[in-house]
Short mmCIF file of C-alpha atoms and ligand atoms in Angstrom, two decimals:
data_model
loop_
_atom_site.label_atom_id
_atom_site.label_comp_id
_atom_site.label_asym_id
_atom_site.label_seq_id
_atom_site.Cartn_x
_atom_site.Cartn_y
_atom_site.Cartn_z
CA UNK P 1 25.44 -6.18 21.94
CA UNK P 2 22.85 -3.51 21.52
CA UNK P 3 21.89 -1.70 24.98
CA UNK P 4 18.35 -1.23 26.09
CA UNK P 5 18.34 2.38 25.10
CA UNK P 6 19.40 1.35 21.55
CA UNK P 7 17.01 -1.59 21.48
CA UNK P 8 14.24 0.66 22.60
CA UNK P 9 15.24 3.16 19.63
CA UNK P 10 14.95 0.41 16.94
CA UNK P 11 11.72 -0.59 18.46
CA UNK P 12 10.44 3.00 18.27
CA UNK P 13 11.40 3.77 14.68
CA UNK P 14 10.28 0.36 13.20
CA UNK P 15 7.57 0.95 10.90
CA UNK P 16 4.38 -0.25 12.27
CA UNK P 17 0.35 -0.22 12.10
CA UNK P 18 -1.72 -0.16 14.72
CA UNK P 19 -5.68 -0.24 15.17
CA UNK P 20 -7.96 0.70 18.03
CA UNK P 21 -11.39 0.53 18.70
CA UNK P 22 -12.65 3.35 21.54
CA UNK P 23 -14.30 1.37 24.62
CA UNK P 24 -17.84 2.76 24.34
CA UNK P 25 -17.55 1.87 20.54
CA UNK P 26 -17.66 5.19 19.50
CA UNK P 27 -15.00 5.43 17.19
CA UNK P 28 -12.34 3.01 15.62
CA UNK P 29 -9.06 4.42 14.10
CA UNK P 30 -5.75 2.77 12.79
CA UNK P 31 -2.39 4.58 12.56
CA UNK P 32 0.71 3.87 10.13
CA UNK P 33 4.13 5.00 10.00
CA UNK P 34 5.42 3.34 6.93
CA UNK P 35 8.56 5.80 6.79
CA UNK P 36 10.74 2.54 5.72
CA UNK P 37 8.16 1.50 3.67
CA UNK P 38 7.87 4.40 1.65
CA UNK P 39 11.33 4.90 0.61
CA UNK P 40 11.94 1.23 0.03
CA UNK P 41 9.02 1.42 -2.84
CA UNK P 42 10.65 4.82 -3.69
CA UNK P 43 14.37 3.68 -4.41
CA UNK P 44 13.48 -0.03 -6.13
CA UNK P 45 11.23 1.97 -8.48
CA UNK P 46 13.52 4.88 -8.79
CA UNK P 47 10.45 7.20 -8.57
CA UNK P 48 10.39 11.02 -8.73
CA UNK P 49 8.07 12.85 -5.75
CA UNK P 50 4.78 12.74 -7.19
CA UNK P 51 4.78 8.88 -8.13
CA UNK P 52 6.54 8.33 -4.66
CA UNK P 53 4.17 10.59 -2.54
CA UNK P 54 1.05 8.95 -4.17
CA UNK P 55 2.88 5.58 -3.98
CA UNK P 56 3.31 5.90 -0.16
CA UNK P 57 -0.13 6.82 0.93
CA UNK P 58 -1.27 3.83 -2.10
CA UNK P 59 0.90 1.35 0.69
CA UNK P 60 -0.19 3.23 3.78
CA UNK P 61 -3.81 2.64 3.20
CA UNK P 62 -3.29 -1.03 2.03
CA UNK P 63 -1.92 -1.58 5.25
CA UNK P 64 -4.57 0.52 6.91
CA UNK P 65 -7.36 -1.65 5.79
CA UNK P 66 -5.01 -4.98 5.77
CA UNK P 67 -5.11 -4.51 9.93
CA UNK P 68 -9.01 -5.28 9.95
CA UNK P 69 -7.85 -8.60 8.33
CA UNK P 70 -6.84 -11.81 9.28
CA UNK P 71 -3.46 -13.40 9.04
CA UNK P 72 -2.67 -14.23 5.17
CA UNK P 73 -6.10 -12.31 4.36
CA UNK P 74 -4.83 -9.42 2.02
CA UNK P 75 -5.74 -6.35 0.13
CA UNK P 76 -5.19 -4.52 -3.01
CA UNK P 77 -6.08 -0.86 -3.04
CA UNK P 78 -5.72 0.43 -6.60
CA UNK P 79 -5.88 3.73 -9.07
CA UNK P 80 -6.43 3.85 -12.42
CA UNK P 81 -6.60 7.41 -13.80
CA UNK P 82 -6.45 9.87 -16.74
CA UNK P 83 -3.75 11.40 -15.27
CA UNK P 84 0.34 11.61 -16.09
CA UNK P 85 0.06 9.15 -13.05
CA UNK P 86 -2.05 6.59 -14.34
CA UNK P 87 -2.02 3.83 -12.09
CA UNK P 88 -1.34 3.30 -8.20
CA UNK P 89 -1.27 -0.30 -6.73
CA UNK P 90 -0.82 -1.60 -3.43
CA UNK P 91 -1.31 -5.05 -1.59
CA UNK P 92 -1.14 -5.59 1.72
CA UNK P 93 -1.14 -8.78 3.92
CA UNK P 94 -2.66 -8.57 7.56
CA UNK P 95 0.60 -9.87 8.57
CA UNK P 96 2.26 -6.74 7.39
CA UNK P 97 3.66 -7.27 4.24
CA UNK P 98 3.11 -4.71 1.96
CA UNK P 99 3.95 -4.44 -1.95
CA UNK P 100 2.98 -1.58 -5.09
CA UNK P 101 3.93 0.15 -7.80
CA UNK P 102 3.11 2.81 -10.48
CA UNK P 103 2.65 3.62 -13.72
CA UNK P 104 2.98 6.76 -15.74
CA UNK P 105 1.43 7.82 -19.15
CA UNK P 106 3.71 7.65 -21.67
CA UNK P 107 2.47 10.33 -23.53
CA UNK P 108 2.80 14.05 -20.97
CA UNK P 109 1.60 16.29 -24.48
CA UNK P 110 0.50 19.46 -22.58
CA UNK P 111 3.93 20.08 -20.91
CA UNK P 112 2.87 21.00 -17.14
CA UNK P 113 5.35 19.08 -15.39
CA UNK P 114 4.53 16.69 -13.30
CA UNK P 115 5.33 18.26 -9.93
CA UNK P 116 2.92 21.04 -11.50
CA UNK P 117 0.04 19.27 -12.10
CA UNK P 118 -3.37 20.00 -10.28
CA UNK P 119 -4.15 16.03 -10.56
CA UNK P 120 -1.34 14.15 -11.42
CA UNK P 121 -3.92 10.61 -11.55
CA UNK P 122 -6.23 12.89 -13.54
CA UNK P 123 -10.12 13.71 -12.85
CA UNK P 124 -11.49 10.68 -14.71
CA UNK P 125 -11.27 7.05 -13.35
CA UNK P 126 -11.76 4.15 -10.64
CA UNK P 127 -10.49 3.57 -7.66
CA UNK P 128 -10.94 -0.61 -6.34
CA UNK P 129 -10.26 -2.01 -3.31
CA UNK P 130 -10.19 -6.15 -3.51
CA UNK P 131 -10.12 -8.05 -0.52
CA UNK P 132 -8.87 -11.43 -0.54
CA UNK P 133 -10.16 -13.25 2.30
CA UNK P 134 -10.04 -17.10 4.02
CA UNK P 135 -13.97 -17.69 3.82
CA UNK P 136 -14.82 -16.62 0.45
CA UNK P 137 -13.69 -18.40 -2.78
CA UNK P 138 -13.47 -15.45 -4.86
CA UNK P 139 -11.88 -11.70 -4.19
CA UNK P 140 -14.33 -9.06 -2.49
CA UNK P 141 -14.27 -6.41 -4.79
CA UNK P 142 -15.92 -2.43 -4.34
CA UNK P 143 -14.91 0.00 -7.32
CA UNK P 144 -15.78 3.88 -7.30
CA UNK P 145 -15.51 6.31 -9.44
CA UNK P 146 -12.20 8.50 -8.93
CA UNK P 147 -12.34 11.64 -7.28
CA UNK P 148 -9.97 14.62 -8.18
CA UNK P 149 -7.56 14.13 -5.51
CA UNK P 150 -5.03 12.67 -3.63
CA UNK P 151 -5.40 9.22 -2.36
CA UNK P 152 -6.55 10.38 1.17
CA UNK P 153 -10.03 12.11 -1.03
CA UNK P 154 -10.60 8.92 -2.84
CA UNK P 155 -10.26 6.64 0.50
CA UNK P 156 -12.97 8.76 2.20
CA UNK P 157 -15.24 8.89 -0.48
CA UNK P 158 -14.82 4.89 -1.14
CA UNK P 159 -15.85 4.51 2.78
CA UNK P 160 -18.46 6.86 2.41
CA UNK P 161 -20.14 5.68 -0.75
CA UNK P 162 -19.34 1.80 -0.24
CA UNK P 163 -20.00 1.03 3.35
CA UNK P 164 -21.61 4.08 4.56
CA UNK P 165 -18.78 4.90 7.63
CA UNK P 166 -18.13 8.86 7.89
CA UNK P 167 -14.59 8.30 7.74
CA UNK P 168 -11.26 10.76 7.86
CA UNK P 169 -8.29 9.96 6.35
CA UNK P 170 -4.66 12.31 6.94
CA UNK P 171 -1.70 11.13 5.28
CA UNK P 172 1.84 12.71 5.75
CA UNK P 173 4.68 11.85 3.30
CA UNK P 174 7.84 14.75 3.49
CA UNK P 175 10.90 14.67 1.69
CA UNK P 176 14.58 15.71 1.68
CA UNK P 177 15.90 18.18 -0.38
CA UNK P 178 16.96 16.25 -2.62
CA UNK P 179 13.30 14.53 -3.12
CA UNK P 180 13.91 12.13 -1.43
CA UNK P 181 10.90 10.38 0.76
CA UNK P 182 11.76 11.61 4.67
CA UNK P 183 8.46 10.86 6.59
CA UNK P 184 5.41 9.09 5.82
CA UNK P 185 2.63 8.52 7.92
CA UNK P 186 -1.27 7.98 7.72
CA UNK P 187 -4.38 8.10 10.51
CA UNK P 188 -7.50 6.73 9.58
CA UNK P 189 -10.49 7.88 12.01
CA UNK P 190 -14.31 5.96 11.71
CA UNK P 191 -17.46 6.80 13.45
CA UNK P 192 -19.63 4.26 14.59
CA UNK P 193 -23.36 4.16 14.83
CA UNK P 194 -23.06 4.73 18.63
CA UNK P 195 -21.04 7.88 18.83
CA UNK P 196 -22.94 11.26 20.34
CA UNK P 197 -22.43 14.73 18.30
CA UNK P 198 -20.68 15.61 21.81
CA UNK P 199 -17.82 12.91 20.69
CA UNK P 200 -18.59 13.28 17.45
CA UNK P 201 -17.64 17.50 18.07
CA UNK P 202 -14.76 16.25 20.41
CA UNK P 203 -12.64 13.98 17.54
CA UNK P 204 -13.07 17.17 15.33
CA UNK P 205 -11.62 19.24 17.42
CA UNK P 206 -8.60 17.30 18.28
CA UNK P 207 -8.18 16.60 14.86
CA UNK P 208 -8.16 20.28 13.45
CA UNK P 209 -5.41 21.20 15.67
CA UNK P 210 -3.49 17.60 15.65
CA UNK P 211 0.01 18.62 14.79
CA UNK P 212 1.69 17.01 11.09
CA UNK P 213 1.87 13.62 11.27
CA UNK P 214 5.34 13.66 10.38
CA UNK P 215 6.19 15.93 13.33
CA UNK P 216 4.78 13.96 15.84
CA UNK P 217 6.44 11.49 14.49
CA UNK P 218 9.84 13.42 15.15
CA UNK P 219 8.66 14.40 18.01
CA UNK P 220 9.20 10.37 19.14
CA UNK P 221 5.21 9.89 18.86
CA UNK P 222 4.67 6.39 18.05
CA UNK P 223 1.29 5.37 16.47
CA UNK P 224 -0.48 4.60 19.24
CA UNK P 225 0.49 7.43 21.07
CA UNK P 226 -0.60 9.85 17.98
CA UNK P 227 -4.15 8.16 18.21
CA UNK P 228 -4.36 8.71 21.89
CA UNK P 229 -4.06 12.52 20.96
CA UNK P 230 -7.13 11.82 18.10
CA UNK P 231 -9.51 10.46 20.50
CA UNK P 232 -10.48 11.73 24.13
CA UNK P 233 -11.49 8.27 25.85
CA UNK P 234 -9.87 5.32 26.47
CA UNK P 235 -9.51 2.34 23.71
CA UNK P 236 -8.28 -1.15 23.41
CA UNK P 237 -5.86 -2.06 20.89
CA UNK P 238 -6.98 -4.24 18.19
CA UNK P 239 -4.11 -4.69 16.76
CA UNK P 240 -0.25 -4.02 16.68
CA UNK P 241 2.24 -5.14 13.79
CA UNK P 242 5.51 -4.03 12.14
CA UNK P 243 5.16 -3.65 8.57
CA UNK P 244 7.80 -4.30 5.98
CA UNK P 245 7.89 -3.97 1.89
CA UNK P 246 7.89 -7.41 1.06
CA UNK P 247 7.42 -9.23 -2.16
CA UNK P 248 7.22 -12.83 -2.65
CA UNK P 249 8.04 -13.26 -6.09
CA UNK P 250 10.86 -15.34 -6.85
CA UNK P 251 12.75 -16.91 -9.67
CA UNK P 252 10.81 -20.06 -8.81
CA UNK P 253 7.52 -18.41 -9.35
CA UNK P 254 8.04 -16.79 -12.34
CA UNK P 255 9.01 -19.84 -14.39
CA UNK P 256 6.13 -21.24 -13.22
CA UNK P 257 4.59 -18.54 -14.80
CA UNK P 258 6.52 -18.93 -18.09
CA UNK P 259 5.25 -22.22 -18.00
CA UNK P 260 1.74 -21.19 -18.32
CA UNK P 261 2.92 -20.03 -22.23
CA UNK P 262 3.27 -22.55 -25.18
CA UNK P 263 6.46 -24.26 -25.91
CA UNK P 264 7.01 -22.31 -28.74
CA UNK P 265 6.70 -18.89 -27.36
CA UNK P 266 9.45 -20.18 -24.68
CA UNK P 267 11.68 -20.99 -26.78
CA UNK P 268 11.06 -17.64 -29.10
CA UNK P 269 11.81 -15.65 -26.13
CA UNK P 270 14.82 -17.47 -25.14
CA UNK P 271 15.88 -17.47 -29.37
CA UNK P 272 15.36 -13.03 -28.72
CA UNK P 273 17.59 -12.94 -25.78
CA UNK P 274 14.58 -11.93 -23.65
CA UNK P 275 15.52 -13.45 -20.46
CA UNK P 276 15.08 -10.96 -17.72
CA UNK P 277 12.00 -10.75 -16.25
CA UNK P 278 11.11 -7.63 -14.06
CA UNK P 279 8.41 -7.72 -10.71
CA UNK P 280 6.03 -5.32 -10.90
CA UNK P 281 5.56 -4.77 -7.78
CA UNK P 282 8.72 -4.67 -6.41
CA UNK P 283 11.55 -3.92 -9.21
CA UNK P 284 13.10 -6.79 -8.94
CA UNK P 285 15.03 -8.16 -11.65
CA UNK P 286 15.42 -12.08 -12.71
CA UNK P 287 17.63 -13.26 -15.23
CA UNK P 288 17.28 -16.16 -16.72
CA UNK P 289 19.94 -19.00 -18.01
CA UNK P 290 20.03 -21.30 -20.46
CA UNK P 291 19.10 -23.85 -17.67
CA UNK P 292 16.14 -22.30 -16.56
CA UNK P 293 14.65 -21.97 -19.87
CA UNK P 294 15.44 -25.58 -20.30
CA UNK P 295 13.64 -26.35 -17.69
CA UNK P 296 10.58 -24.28 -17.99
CA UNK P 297 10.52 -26.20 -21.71
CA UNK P 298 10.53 -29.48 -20.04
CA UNK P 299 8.14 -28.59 -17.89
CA UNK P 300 5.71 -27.12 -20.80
CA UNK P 301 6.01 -30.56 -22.49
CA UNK P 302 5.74 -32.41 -20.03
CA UNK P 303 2.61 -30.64 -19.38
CA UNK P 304 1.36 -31.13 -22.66
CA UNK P 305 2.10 -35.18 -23.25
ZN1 ZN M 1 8.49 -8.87 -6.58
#
């Protein structure tokens, strides 16, 4: 049996998301700790800092905009770059599941290493954001052009240029010595319409001398706590969920895949010995038998007939 104390830690260092909206309307703001998150992504992908760090505020911010959705409604927030890090991607369920990878060029010619690099997802490119959502039969999608930067720049500069909402964005990822992700947090502020340059000054000023995320966060600051230090009046919360890296691929689902080949290129794989497949998005490994290619065969032909 766990006592209350203990209970009350777990509850405190779950990663979780939470959204506000100020009572006058003045501002609404969402913060993330996706600590777990983060290194989860980090050790299935066996990723180095950069990838990682970029990687973690990719899932933050999926889950940042996945709390103004609605149950199964989900995002994907993705990078594609010129950079040694050429592509981000993150989904994110309202729910809080949250899912993403990355991709490196193959080809690093000029030798800066990676931890070196000015822009590791380079200075030309797009940044998307897709929303999938219950009332619309096809994805909402807004693409801009990439900004030099970390994620944080190109989330601001999507708000700005797509929907017009001066919006901040702070993330926080830290790591051990060994490289290893330690912290990572994210605060997302938005000014509505409504707000006076009185608040408007006031939000600024709290938020040029709001302490690291990640030492608030050590400090025992939970999320909503950290946004009660961003802005000066009262607010209702919107919305309050634990968030965990969750994929739902399965074995199941990717033969149903396979079966979406022809009957020939089945059986070529299973005649090369390729029969592991490999998620994407989150590193996991399926291999497959003899039965399960018989199977997805059947299936093809029976498909076919
Ligand atoms: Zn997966």
């Amino acid at each position: 049996m766990a006592t209350i104390a203990e209970l009350k830690q777990r509850f405190r260092q779950r990663d979780r998301v939470v959204r506000v909206l100020s009572l006058d309307g003045a501002f609404r703001a969402v913060a993330i700790k996706n600590t777990v998150v983060a290194q989860t992504a980090q050790q299935r992908h066996g990723l180095e800092p950069v990838g990682a760090r970029l990687l973690a505020q990719a899932l933050a911010s999926a889950s940042l905009l996945a709390s103004f959705l609605k149950g199964e409604e989900r995002i994907v927030v993705e990078v594609h770059g010129d950079g040694p890090v050429s592509t981000v991607a993150a989904e994110a369920l309202q729910v809080g599941e949250v899912r993403g990878y990355v991709e490196y060029e193959q080809e690093q010619s000029n030798g800066v290493p990676l931890a070196a690099h000015p822009y590791p997802l380079g200075r030309k490119g797009l940044f998307r954001i897709m929303r999938i959502l219950y009332n619309h039969s096809e994805p909402v999608v807004s693409v801009v052009e990439l900004q030099p930067g970390d994620i944080a720049v190109n989330l601001e500069y999507y708000f700005e240029r797509s929907e017009q909402i001066p919006t901040v964005v702070q993330f926080d990822v830290t790591f051990d010595k060994s490289g290893f992700i330690s912290t990572s947090a994210a605060l997302l502020v938005q000014t509505m319409p409504g707000a006076t340059p009185q608040e408007i000054y006031a939000v600024e000023e709290r938020l040029r001398v709001l302490p690291p995320l990640s030492e608030l966060l050590a400090s025992g600051f939970m999320p909503e706590e950290i946004l009660r230090q961003v802005l000066p009046g009262p607010f209702t919360v919107l919305n309050n969920t634990p968030v965990d890296f969750f994929c739902r691929c399965s074995r199941e689902r990717f033969k149903e895949l396979l079966t979406t080949l022809s009957y020939e290129e089945v059986q070529e794989m299973q005649r090369l010995g390729h029969n592991e497949l490999v998620c994407h998005y989150c590193g996991e490994r399926y291999r497959l038998t003899g039965q399960d290619f018989a199977e997805v065969l059947q299936r093809i032909q029976a498909r076919t007939n």
